[in-house]
Short mmCIF file of C-alpha atoms in Angstrom, two decimals:
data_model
loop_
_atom_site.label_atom_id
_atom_site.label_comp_id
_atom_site.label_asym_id
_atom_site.label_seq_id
_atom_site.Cartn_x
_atom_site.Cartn_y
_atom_site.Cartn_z
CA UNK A 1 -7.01 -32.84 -76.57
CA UNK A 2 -6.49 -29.30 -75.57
CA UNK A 3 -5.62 -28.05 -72.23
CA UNK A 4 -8.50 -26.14 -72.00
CA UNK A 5 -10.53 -28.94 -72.92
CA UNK A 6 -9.26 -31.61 -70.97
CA UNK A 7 -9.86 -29.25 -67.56
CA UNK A 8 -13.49 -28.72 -69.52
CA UNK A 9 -13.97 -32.43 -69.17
CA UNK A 10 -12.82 -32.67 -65.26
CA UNK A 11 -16.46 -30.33 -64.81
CA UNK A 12 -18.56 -31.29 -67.50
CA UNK A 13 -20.43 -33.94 -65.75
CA UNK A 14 -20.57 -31.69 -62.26
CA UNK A 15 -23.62 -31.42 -60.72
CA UNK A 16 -25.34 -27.35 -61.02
CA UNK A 17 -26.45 -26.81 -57.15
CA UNK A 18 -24.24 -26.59 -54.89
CA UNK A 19 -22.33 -28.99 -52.62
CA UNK A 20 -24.10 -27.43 -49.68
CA UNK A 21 -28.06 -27.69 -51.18
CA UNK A 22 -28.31 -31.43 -50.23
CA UNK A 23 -28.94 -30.29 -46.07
CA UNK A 24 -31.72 -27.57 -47.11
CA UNK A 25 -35.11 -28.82 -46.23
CA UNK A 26 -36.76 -31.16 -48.93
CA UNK A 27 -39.89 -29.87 -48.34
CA UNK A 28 -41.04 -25.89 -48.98
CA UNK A 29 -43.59 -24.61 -46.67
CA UNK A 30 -46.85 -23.90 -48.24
CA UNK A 31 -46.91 -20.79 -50.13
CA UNK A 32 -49.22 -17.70 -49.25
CA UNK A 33 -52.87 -18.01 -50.36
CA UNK A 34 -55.34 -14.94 -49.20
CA UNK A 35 -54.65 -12.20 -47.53
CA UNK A 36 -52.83 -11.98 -43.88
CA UNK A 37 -52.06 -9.30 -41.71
CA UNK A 38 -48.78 -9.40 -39.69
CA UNK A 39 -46.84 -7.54 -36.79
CA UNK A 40 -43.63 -7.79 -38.34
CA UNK A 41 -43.23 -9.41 -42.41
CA UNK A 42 -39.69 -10.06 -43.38
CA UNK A 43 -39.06 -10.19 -46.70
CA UNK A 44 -36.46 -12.76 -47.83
CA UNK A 45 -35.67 -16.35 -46.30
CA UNK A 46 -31.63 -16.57 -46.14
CA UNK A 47 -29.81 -15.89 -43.37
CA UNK A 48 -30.43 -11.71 -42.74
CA UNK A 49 -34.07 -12.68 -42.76
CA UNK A 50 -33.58 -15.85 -40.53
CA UNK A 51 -31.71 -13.70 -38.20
CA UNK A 52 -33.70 -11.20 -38.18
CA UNK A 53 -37.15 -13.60 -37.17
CA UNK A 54 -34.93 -15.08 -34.41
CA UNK A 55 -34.13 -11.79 -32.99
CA UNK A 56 -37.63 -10.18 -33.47
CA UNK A 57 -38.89 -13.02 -31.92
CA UNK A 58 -36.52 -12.58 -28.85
CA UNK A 59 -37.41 -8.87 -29.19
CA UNK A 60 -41.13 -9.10 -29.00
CA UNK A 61 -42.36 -12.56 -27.90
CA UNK A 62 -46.28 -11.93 -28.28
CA UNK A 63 -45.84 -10.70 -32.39
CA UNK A 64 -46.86 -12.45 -35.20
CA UNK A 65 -43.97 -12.55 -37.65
CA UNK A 66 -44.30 -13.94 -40.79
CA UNK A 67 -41.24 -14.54 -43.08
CA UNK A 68 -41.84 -14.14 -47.64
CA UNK A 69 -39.50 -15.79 -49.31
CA UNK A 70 -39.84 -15.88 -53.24
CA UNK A 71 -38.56 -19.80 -53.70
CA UNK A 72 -36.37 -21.93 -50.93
CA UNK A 73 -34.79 -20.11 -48.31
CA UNK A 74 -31.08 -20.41 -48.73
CA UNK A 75 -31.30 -21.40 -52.37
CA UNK A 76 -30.28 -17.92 -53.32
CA UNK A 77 -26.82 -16.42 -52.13
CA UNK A 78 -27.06 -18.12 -48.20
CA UNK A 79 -26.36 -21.69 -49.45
CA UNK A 80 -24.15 -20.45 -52.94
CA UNK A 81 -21.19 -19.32 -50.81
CA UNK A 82 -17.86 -20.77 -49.39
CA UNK A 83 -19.13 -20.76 -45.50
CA UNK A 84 -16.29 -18.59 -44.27
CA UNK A 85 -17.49 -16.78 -41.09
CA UNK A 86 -15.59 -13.72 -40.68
CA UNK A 87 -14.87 -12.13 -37.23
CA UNK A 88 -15.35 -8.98 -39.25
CA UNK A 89 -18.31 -6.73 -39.93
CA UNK A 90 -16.15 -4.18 -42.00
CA UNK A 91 -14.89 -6.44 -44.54
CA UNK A 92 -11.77 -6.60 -42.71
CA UNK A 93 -9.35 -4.76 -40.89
CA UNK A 94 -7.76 -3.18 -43.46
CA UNK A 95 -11.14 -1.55 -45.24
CA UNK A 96 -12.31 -0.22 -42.00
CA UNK A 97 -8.88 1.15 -41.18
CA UNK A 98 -9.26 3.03 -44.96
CA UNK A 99 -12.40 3.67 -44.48
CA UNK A 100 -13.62 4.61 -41.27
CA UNK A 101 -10.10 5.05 -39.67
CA UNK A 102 -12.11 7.04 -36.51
CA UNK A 103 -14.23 3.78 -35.48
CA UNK A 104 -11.88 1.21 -36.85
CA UNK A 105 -11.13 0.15 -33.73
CA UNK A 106 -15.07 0.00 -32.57
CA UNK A 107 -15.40 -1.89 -36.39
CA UNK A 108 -13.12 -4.64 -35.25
CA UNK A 109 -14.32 -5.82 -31.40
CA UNK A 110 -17.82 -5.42 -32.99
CA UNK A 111 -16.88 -7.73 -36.07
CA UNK A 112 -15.22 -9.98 -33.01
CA UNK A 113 -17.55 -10.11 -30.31
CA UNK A 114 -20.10 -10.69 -33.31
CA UNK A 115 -18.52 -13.94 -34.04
CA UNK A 116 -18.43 -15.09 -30.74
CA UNK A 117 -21.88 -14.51 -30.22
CA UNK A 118 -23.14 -16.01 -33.40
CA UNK A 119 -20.89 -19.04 -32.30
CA UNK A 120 -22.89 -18.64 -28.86
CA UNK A 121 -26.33 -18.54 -30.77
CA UNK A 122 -25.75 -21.55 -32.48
CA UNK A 123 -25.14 -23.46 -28.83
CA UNK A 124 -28.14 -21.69 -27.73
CA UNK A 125 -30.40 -23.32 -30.29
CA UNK A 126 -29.21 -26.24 -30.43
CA UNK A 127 -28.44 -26.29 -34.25
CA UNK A 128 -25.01 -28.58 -35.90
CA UNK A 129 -23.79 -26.41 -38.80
CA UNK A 130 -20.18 -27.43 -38.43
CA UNK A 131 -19.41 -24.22 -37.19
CA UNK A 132 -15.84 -25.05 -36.10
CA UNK A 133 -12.26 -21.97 -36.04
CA UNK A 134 -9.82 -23.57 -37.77
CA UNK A 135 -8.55 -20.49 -38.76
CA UNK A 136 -7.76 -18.86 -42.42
CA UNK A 137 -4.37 -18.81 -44.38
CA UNK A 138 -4.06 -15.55 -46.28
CA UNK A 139 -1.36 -16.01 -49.15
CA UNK A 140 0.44 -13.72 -51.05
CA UNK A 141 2.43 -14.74 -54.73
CA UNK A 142 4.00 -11.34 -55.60
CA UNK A 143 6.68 -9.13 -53.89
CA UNK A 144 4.26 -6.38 -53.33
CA UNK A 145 1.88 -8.99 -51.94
CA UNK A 146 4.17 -10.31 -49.41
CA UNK A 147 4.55 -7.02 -48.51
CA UNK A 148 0.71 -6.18 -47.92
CA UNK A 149 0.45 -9.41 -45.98
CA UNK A 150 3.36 -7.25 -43.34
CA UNK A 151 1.42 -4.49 -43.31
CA UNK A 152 -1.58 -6.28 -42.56
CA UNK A 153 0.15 -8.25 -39.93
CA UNK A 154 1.25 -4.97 -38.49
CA UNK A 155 -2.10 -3.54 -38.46
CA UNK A 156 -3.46 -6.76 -36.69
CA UNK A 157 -0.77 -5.96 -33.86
CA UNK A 158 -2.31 -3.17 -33.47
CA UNK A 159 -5.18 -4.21 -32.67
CA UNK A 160 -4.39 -7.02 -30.74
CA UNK A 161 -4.95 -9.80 -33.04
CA UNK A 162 -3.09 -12.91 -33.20
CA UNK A 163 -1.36 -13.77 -36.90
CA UNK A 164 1.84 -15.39 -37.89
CA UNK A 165 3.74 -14.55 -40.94
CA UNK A 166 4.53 -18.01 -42.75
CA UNK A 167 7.39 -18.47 -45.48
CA UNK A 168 9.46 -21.46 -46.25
CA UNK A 169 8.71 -24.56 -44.47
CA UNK A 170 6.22 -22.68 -41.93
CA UNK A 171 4.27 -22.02 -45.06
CA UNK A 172 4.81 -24.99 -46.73
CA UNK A 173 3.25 -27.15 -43.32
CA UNK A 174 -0.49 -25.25 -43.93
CA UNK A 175 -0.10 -25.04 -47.56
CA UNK A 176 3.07 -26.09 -50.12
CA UNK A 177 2.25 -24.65 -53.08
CA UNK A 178 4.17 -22.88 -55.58
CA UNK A 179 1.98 -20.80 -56.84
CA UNK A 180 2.72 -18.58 -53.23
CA UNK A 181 5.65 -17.24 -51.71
CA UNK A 182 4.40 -16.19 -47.96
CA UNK A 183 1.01 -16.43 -46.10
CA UNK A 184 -0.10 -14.55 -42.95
CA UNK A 185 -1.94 -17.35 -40.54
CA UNK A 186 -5.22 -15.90 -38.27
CA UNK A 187 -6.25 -18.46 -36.14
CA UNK A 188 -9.78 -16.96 -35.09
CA UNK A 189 -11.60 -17.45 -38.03
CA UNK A 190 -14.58 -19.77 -38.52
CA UNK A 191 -15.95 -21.87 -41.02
CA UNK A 192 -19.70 -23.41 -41.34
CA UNK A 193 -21.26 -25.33 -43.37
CA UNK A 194 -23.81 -23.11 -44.76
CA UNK A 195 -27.03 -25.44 -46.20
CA UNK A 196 -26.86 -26.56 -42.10
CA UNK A 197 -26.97 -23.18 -40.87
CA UNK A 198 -29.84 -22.37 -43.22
CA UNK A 199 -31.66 -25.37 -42.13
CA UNK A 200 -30.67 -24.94 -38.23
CA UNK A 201 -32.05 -21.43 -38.35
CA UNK A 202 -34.92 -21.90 -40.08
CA UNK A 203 -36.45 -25.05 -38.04
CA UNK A 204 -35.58 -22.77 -35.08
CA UNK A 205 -37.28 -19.87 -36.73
CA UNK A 206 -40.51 -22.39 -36.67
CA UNK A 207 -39.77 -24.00 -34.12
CA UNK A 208 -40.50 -20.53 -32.31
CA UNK A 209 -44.17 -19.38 -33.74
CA UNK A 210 -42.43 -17.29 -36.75
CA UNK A 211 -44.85 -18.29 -39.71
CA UNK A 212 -42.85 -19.18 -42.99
CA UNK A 213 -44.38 -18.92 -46.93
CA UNK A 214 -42.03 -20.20 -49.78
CA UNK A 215 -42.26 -20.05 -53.01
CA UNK A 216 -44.05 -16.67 -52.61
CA UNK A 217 -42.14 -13.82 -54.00
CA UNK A 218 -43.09 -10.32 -53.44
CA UNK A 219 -44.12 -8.05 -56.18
CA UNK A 220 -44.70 -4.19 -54.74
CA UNK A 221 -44.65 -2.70 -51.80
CA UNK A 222 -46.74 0.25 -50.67
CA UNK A 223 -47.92 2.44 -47.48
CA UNK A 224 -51.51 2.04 -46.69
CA UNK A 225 -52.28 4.72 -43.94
CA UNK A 226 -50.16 2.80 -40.61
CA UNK A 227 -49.37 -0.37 -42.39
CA UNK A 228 -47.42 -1.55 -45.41
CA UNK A 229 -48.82 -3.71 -48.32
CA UNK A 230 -46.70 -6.15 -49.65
CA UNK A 231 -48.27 -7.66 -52.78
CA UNK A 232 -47.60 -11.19 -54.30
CA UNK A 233 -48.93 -13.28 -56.97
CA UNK A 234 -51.24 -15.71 -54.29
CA UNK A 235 -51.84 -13.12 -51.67
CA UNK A 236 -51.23 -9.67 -49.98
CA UNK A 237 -49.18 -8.99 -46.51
CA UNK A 238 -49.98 -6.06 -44.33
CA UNK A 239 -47.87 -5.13 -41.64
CA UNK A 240 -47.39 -2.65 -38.92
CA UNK A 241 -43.61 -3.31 -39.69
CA UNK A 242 -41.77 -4.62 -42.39
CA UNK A 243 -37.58 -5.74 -43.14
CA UNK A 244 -36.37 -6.29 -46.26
CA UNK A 245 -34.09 -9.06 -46.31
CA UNK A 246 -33.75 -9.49 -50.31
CA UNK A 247 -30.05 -8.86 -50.74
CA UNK A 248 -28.56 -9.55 -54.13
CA UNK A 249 -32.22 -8.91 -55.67
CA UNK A 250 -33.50 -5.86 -57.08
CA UNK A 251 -34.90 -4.04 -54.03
CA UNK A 252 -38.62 -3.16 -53.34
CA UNK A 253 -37.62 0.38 -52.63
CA UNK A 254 -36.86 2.16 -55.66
CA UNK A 255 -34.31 4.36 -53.82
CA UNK A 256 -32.13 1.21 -53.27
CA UNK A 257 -31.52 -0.35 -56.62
CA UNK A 258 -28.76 1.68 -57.47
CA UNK A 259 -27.19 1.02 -53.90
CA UNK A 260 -25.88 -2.17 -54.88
CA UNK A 261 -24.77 -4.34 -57.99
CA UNK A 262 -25.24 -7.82 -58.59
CA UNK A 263 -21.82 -9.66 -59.17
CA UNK A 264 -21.90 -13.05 -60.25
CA UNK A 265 -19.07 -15.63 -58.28
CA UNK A 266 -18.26 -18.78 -59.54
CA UNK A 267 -17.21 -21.97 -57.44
CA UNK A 268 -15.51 -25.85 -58.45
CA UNK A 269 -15.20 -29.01 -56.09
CA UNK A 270 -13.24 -31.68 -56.33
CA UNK A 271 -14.33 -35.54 -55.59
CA UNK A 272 -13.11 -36.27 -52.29
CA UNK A 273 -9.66 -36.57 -52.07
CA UNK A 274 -7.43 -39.16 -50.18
CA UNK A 275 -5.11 -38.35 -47.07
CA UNK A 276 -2.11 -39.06 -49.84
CA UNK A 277 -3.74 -36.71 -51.98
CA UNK A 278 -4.04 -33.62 -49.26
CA UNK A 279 -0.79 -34.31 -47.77
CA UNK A 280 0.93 -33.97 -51.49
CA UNK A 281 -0.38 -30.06 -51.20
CA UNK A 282 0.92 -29.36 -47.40
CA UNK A 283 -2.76 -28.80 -46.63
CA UNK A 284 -3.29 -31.26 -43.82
CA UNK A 285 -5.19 -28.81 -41.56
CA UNK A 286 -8.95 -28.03 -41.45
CA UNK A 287 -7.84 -23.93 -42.47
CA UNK A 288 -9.59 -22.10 -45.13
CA UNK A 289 -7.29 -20.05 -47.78
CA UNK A 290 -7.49 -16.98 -49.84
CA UNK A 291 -5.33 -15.18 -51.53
CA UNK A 292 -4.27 -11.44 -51.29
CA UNK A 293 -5.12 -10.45 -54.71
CA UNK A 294 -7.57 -7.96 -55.84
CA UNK A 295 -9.21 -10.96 -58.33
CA UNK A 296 -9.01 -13.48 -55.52
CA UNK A 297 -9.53 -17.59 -55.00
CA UNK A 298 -11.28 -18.83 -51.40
CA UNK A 299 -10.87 -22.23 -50.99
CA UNK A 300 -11.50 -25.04 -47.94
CA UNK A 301 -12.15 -28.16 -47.27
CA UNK A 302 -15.22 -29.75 -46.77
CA UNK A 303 -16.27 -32.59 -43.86
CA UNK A 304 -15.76 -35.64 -46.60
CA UNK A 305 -12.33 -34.20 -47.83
CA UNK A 306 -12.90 -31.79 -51.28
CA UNK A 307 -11.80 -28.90 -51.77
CA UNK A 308 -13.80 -26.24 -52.88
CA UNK A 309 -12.34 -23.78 -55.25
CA UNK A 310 -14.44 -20.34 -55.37
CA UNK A 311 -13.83 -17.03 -56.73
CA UNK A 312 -11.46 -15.15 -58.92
CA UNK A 313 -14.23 -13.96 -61.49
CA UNK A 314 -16.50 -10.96 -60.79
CA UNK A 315 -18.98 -10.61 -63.16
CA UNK A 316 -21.16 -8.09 -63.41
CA UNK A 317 -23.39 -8.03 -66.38
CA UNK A 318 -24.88 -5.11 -67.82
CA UNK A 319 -28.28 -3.63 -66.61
CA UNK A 320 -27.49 -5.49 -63.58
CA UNK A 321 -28.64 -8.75 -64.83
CA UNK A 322 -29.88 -11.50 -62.74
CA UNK A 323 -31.29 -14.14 -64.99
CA UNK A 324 -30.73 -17.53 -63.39
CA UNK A 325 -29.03 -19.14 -66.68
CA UNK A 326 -26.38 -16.64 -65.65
CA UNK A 327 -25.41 -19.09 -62.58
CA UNK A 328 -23.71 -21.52 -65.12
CA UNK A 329 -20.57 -19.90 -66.69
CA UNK A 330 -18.34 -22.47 -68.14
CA UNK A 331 -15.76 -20.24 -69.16
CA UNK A 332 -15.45 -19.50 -65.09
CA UNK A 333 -15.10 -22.86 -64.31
CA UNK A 334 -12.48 -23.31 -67.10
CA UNK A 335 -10.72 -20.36 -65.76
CA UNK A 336 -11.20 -21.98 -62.18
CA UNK A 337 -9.61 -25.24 -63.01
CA UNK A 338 -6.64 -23.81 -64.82
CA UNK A 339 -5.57 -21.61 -61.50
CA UNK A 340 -6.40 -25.03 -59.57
CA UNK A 341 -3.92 -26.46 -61.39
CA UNK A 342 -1.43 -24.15 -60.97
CA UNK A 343 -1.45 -23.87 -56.95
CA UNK A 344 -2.40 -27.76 -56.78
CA UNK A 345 -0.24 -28.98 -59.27
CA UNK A 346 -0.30 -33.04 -57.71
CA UNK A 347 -4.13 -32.05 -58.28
CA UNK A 348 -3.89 -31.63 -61.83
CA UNK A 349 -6.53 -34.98 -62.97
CA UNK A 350 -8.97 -34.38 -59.86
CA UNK A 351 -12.68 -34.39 -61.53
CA UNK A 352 -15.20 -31.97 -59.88
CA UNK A 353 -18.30 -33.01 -58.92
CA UNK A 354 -19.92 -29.69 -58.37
CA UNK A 355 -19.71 -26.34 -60.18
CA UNK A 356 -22.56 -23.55 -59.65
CA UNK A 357 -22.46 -19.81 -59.80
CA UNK A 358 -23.72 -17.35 -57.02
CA UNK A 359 -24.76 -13.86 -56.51
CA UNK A 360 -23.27 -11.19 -54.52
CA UNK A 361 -24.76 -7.87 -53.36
CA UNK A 362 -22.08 -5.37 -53.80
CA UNK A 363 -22.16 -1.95 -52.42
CA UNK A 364 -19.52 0.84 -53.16
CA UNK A 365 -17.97 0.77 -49.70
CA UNK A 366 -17.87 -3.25 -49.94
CA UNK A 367 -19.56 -3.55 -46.66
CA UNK A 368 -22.96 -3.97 -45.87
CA UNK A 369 -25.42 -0.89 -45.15
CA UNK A 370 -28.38 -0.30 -42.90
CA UNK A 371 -31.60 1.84 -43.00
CA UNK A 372 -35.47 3.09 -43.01
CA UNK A 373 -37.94 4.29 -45.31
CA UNK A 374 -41.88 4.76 -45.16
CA UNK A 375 -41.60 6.77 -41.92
CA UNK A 376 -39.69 3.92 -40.18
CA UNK A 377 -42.41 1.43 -40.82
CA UNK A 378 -39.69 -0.46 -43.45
CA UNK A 379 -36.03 -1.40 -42.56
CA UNK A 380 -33.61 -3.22 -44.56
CA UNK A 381 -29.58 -4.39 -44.78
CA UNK A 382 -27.65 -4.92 -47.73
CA UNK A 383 -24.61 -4.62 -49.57
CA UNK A 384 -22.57 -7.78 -47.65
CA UNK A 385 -20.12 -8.28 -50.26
CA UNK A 386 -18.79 -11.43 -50.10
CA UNK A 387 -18.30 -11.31 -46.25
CA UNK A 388 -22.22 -11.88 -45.12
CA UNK A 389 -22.30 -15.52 -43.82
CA UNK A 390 -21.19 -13.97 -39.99
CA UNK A 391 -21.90 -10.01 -40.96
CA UNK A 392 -25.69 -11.19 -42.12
CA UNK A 393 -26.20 -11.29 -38.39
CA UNK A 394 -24.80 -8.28 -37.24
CA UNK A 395 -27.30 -6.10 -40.12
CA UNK A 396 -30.24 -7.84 -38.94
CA UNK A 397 -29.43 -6.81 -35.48
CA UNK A 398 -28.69 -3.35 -36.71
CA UNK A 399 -31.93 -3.07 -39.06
CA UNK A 400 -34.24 -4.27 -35.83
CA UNK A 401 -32.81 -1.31 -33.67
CA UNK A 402 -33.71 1.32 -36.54
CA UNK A 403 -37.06 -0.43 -36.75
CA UNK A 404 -37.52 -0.42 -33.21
CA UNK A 405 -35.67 3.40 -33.25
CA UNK A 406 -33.64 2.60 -30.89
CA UNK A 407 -30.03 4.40 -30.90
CA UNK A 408 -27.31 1.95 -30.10
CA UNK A 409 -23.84 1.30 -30.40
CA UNK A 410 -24.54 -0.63 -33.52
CA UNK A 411 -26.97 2.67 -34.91
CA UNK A 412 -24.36 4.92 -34.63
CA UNK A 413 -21.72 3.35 -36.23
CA UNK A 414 -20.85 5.38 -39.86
CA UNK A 415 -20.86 2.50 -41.62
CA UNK A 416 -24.32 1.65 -41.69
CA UNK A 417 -25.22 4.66 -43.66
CA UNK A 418 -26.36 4.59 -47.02
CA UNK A 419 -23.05 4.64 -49.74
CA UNK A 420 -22.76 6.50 -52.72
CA UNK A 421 -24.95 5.16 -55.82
CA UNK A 422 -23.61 2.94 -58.79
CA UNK A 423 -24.13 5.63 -61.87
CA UNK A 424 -26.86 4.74 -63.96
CA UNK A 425 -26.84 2.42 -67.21
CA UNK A 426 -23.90 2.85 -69.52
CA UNK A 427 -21.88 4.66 -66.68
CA UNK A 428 -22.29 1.78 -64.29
CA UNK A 429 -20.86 -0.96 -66.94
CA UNK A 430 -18.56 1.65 -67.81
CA UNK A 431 -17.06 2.37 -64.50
CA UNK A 432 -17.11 -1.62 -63.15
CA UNK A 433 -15.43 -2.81 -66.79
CA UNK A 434 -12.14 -0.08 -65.78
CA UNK A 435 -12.36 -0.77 -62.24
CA UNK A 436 -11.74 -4.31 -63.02
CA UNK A 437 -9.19 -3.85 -65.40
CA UNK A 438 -7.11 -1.78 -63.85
CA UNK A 439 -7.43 -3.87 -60.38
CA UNK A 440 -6.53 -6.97 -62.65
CA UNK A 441 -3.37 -4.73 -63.93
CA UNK A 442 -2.28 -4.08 -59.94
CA UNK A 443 -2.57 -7.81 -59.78
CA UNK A 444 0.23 -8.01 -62.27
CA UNK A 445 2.21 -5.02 -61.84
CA UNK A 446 1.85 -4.10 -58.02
CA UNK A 447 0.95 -0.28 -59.41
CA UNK A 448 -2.68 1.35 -58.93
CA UNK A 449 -4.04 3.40 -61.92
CA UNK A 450 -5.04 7.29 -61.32
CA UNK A 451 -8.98 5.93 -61.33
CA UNK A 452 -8.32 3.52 -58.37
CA UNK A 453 -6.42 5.69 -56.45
CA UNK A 454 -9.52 8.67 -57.80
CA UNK A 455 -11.62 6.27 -56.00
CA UNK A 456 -9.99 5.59 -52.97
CA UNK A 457 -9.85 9.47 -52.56
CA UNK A 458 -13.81 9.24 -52.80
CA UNK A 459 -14.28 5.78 -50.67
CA UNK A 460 -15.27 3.87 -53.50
CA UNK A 461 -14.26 0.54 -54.18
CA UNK A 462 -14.93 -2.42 -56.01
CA UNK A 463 -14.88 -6.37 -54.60
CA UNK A 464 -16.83 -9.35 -54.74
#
């Protein structure tokens, strides 16, 4: 038997839903029949629109809000990722520092103190999602690598937050692999587990009046005089206000769709492993790890002991595709076992029980955005990028203060503004096929091409 086909036979058997689907509710809530009129609709049930039904309802205690969601809420991205809470709203330090180097500084204590008050949210309501900060291992393979992982190190100085460099045995003691040469240790970063939070926030979302309808997915949107319609196959929604929570789906407003791409991210995990087996890899602590390349894995542990392997392929396919058969790639999870094997060599005949595919609204600035349309009436955040399990939070916040039009630190903030478009259909496969190759070619050769470096000049970028 083949390499390739003896890793294909460590997955084939792996169940397609995630690892994290068996703590959503087992029930949906009864979908939308007639018509209903509404103070506030959200549109979407994962967590921007959970957060944002909390916070209305916090906001404006007498109004009925009513949360759309097209099938289960979290079965789309909210319960597909790796449940790595950043304490970052910028998708880290080093892309606000490129991008926005004026309010880097507000960027990071706003990506911090948003952490700690998620963290404090969760106490609040009284909902177990293992949120726990066990801190993240960032590891670096190549000599130009290592040598981002100083710089970054310097920049968290900076800024006042704590990091160790790790090489030889200090590395090896969080993670002895040698696949990696150094690793740069943040302690305050959080992980969660996220089918819980989804849960936790949505029986705390009912458990406060907000009225939920799955398994309703809405079709149009329109203005109707001082309301908005939202149309659906069982019903229509009218609303003095409405947010669009939809994410990684094509948006309701036109104007949007070109604002984002869907990528397609692919994760493994193991069977749960033994003590002997984790302390063969160094990785005895309750960390998360990614490493510093630009085609990346994520990787943690779970509460019964497997590791979960994410990442690495970005795939984007043309006409910005979204077709659900498109969440089962085997050659990803062929390509994810063979670079599981080489940093967890003593892991090499480890089957994996799960294997499912995920979607990720990318935006050009790889950080989320925040807005209005219909005279105000609509708001919306998108765009998270990979980093939206703790920055989710933050845009609902954000996208409630437009709606509301209130200016606030949060308002002001450059960030939130709308990025440049994704060129239209060839251009946009086009443009995301070099991007990728040539970031794959850095990977190898520690040298960016002209066109990267063309669209760093222009504050594009490309990530998953």
């Amino acid at each position: 038997m083949s390499d390739a086909a003896s890793r294909a036979a460590r997955f084939r058997e792996a169940e397609r839903d995630p690892v994290w689907f068996a703590a959503l509710p087992a029930r949906p809530c009864t979908a939308l029949d007639g018509d209903v009129e509404a103070d506030l609709a959200i549109v979407g049930g994962g967590f921007t629109g959970l957060w944002t039904a909390l916070d209305a309802r916090r906001r404006w205690p007498e109004a009925r809000i009513v949360m759309l969601e097209a099938a289960r809420c979290g079965q789309a991205a909210s319960a597909r990722n790796g449940g790595f809470c950043a304490p970052s709203i910028s998708h880290g330090v080093g892309n606000a520092l490129a991008r926005w180097p004026d309010e880097a500084a507000t960027l990071i204590r706003l990506g911090r103190e948003n952490l700690d008050a998620m963290e404090a949210d969760l106490e609040r309501l009284g909902i177990d999602a293992d949120f726990a900060r066990p801190g993240k291992l960032t590891v670096a393979a190549r000599p130009w690598q290592v040598a981002g992982l100083r710089e970054m190190a310097g920049s968290y100085a900076r800024f006042g937050i704590e990091c160790r460099l790790l090489e030889g045995r200090a590395l090896a003691e969080r993670l002895d692999s040698p696949a990696y040469a150094a690793g740069l240790f943040e302690p305050n970063y959080a992980l969660v587990h996220p089918g819980k939070l989804v849960a936790g926030l949505r029986d705390a979302a009912l458990s406060q009046g907000v009225e939920l309808f799955e398994e309703t997915a809405v079709t149009a949107l329109a203005r109707e005089g001082e309301r908005i319609r939202l149309t659906t196959p069982t019903g229509t929604m009218r609303a003095a206000r409405v947010m669009l929570a939809t994410n990684a789906a094509e948006p309701l407003l036109r104007g949007l769709r070109r604002a984002i791409v869907p990528i397609f991210d692919y994760t493994l995990v193991t069977a749960p492993l033994s003590e002997a087996q984790l302390a063969r890899t160094g990785w005895t602590g309750g960390h998360g790890i990614a490493d510093s390349g630009n085609q990346f894995h994520y990787s943690r542990k779970t509460a019964d002991n497997r590791i979960l392997w994410g990442g690495f392929d970005a795939v984007y396919h043309k006409g910005s595709r979204r077709d659900a058969t498109l969440l089962n790639r085997p050659e990803s999870y062929e390509r994810l076992a063979a670079n599981f094997d080489r940093v967890f060599p003593s892991l090499s005949d480890v089957r994996f029980e799960y294997a499912w595919g995920g979607i990720i609204d990318t935006s050009a600035r790889t950080t989320f955005f925040a807005g209005t349309a219909h005279g105000g009436r609509v708001g919306y955040a998108m765009g998270f990028t990979g980093q939206g399990v703790s920055a989710t939070r933050f845009g609902a916040l954000t996208a409630l203060d437009l709606l509301e039009g209130r200016e606030t630190e949060r308002t002001a903030l450059r960030m939130i503004r709308r990025p440049v478009r994704f060129p239209p259909e060839p251009g946009r496969s086009l443009a995301i096929r070099l991007a990728q190759r040539d970031l794959a070619r850095e990977d190898r050769t520690g040298r960016r091409s002209l066109f990267l470096r063309a669209m760093d000049r222009f504050g594009i970028g490309f990530d998953s």
